PDB file of C-alpha atoms in Angstrom:
ATOM      1  CA  MET K   1       0.030   0.028  -0.199  1.00  0.00           C
ATOM      2  CA  PRO K   2       1.593   3.209  -1.052  1.00  0.00           C
ATOM      3  CA  ASN K   3       1.278   5.952   1.664  1.00  0.00           C
ATOM      4  CA  PRO K   4       0.402   8.659   0.669  1.00  0.00           C
ATOM      5  CA  PHE K   5      -1.543   7.774  -2.256  1.00  0.00           C
ATOM      6  CA  ASN K   6      -3.841   9.218  -4.957  1.00  0.00           C
ATOM      7  CA  PRO K   7      -6.182   8.596  -6.165  1.00  0.00           C
ATOM      8  CA  SER K   8      -6.667   5.011  -4.788  1.00  0.00           C
ATOM      9  CA  THR K   9      -4.764   2.327  -2.516  1.00  0.00           C
ATOM     10  CA  ARG K  10      -4.281  -1.456  -2.209  1.00  0.00           C
ATOM     11  CA  ILE K  11      -4.683  -3.178   1.064  1.00  0.00           C
ATOM     12  CA  VAL K  12      -3.469  -6.708   1.330  1.00  0.00           C
ATOM     13  CA  ILE K  13      -4.787  -9.286   4.218  1.00  0.00           C
ATOM     14  CA  ASP K  14      -3.563 -12.598   4.640  1.00  0.00           C
ATOM     15  CA  LEU K  15      -5.985 -14.859   6.422  1.00  0.00           C
ATOM     16  CA  PRO K  16      -4.687 -18.077   8.104  1.00  0.00           C
ATOM     17  CA  VAL K  17      -8.283 -19.794   8.145  1.00  0.00           C
ATOM     18  CA  PRO K  18     -11.764 -18.796   7.112  1.00  0.00           C
ATOM     19  CA  THR K  19     -13.478 -16.202   9.174  1.00  0.00           C
ATOM     20  CA  ARG K  20     -15.498 -13.267   8.938  1.00  0.00           C
ATOM     21  CA  VAL K  21     -13.927  -9.919   7.746  1.00  0.00           C
ATOM     22  CA  ARG K  22     -14.648  -6.306   8.251  1.00  0.00           C
ATOM     23  CA  LEU K  23     -12.448  -3.669   6.577  1.00  0.00           C
ATOM     24  CA  VAL K  24     -13.414  -0.313   6.915  1.00  0.00           C
ATOM     25  CA  VAL K  25     -12.232   3.178   6.308  1.00  0.00           C
ATOM     26  CA  TYR K  26     -12.634   6.088   9.055  1.00  0.00           C
ATOM     27  CA  ASP K  27     -11.920   9.819   8.865  1.00  0.00           C
ATOM     28  CA  VAL K  28      -9.848  11.306  11.583  1.00  0.00           C
ATOM     29  CA  LYS K  29     -13.198  12.335  13.550  1.00  0.00           C
ATOM     30  CA  GLY K  30     -13.994   8.458  13.453  1.00  0.00           C
ATOM     31  CA  GLY K  31     -16.907   8.924  10.731  1.00  0.00           C
ATOM     32  CA  LEU K  32     -17.389   5.825   8.600  1.00  0.00           C
ATOM     33  CA  VAL K  33     -16.200   6.735   5.215  1.00  0.00           C
ATOM     34  CA  ALA K  34     -16.537   3.351   3.198  1.00  0.00           C
ATOM     35  CA  THR K  35     -16.872  -0.106   4.132  1.00  0.00           C
ATOM     36  CA  LEU K  36     -14.456  -2.557   1.698  1.00  0.00           C
ATOM     37  CA  ILE K  37     -15.204  -6.055   2.949  1.00  0.00           C
ATOM     38  CA  ASP K  38     -17.924  -7.213   5.057  1.00  0.00           C
ATOM     39  CA  GLY K  39     -18.414 -10.946   5.359  1.00  0.00           C
ATOM     40  CA  HIS K  40     -17.288 -14.377   5.751  1.00  0.00           C
ATOM     41  CA  THR K  41     -13.921 -14.926   3.593  1.00  0.00           C
ATOM     42  CA  SER K  42     -11.890 -18.034   2.596  1.00  0.00           C
ATOM     43  CA  ALA K  43      -8.352 -18.375   3.750  1.00  0.00           C
ATOM     44  CA  GLY K  44      -5.550 -16.965   1.836  1.00  0.00           C
ATOM     45  CA  ARG K  45      -4.448 -13.675   0.553  1.00  0.00           C
ATOM     46  CA  LYS K  46      -7.220 -11.022   0.001  1.00  0.00           C
ATOM     47  CA  GLU K  47      -6.782  -7.708  -1.532  1.00  0.00           C
ATOM     48  CA  ALA K  48      -9.228  -4.727  -1.092  1.00  0.00           C
ATOM     49  CA  PHE K  49      -9.105  -1.487  -2.967  1.00  0.00           C
ATOM     50  CA  TRP K  50     -10.178   1.986  -1.616  1.00  0.00           C
ATOM     51  CA  ASN K  51     -11.087   4.334  -4.654  1.00  0.00           C
ATOM     52  CA  GLY K  52     -10.817   7.434  -2.553  1.00  0.00           C
ATOM     53  CA  LYS K  53     -14.421   7.772  -2.604  1.00  0.00           C
ATOM     54  CA  ASN K  54     -17.091   7.549   0.534  1.00  0.00           C
ATOM     55  CA  SER K  55     -19.880   5.006   0.510  1.00  0.00           C
ATOM     56  CA  SER K  56     -22.216   7.516  -1.401  1.00  0.00           C
ATOM     57  CA  GLY K  57     -19.645   7.684  -4.270  1.00  0.00           C
ATOM     58  CA  ALA K  58     -18.459  11.261  -3.600  1.00  0.00           C
ATOM     59  CA  ARG K  59     -14.340  11.830  -3.625  1.00  0.00           C
ATOM     60  CA  ALA K  60     -12.902  11.958  -0.210  1.00  0.00           C
ATOM     61  CA  VAL K  61     -11.189  15.153   0.746  1.00  0.00           C
ATOM     62  CA  SER K  62      -7.258  15.205   1.133  1.00  0.00           C
ATOM     63  CA  GLY K  63      -6.362  14.215   4.446  1.00  0.00           C
ATOM     64  CA  ILE K  64      -5.586  11.390   7.200  1.00  0.00           C
ATOM     65  CA  TYR K  65      -7.968   8.249   7.108  1.00  0.00           C
ATOM     66  CA  PHE K  66      -7.611   5.155   9.132  1.00  0.00           C
ATOM     67  CA  TYR K  67      -8.499   1.578   8.104  1.00  0.00           C
ATOM     68  CA  ARG K  68      -9.352  -1.067  10.456  1.00  0.00           C
ATOM     69  CA  ILE K  69      -9.256  -4.690   9.905  1.00  0.00           C
ATOM     70  CA  THR K  70     -11.387  -6.964  12.048  1.00  0.00           C
ATOM     71  CA  ALA K  71     -10.902 -10.716  11.354  1.00  0.00           C
ATOM     72  CA  GLY K  72     -12.152 -12.976  14.013  1.00  0.00           C
ATOM     73  CA  SER K  73     -10.682 -12.199  17.393  1.00  0.00           C
ATOM     74  CA  PHE K  74      -7.891 -10.219  15.169  1.00  0.00           C
ATOM     75  CA  THR K  75      -8.242  -6.235  14.916  1.00  0.00           C
ATOM     76  CA  GLN K  76      -5.781  -3.644  13.616  1.00  0.00           C
ATOM     77  CA  THR K  77      -5.822  -0.180  12.762  1.00  0.00           C
ATOM     78  CA  LYS K  78      -3.392   1.707  10.457  1.00  0.00           C
ATOM     79  CA  LYS K  79      -3.212   5.242   9.052  1.00  0.00           C
ATOM     80  CA  MET K  80      -3.041   6.438   5.426  1.00  0.00           C
ATOM     81  CA  VAL K  81      -2.784   9.491   3.722  1.00  0.00           C
ATOM     82  CA  LEU K  82      -5.167  10.785   0.830  1.00  0.00           C
ATOM     83  CA  LEU K  83      -3.097  13.557  -1.067  1.00  0.00           C
ATOM     84  CA  LYS K  84      -4.658  15.353  -4.206  1.00  0.00           C
TER      85      LYS K  84
END
């Protein structure tokens, strides 16, 4: 995942076992911007792409965003920067 990125970025997840996965993007205020994955997923490498748009299809503004991966009992949050 390039960071900063413009206009889109790739997020890679390696799952050791099949599990329910939720991958969401939040703004710095904690507001939900987009849901990239939400459901049961098979084991293996998964790629999700965020096109820099919110769930309504509007372009997100330049700034700091966070993505949160929840897979089973595992949770990870990372920062990313959208530059236009």
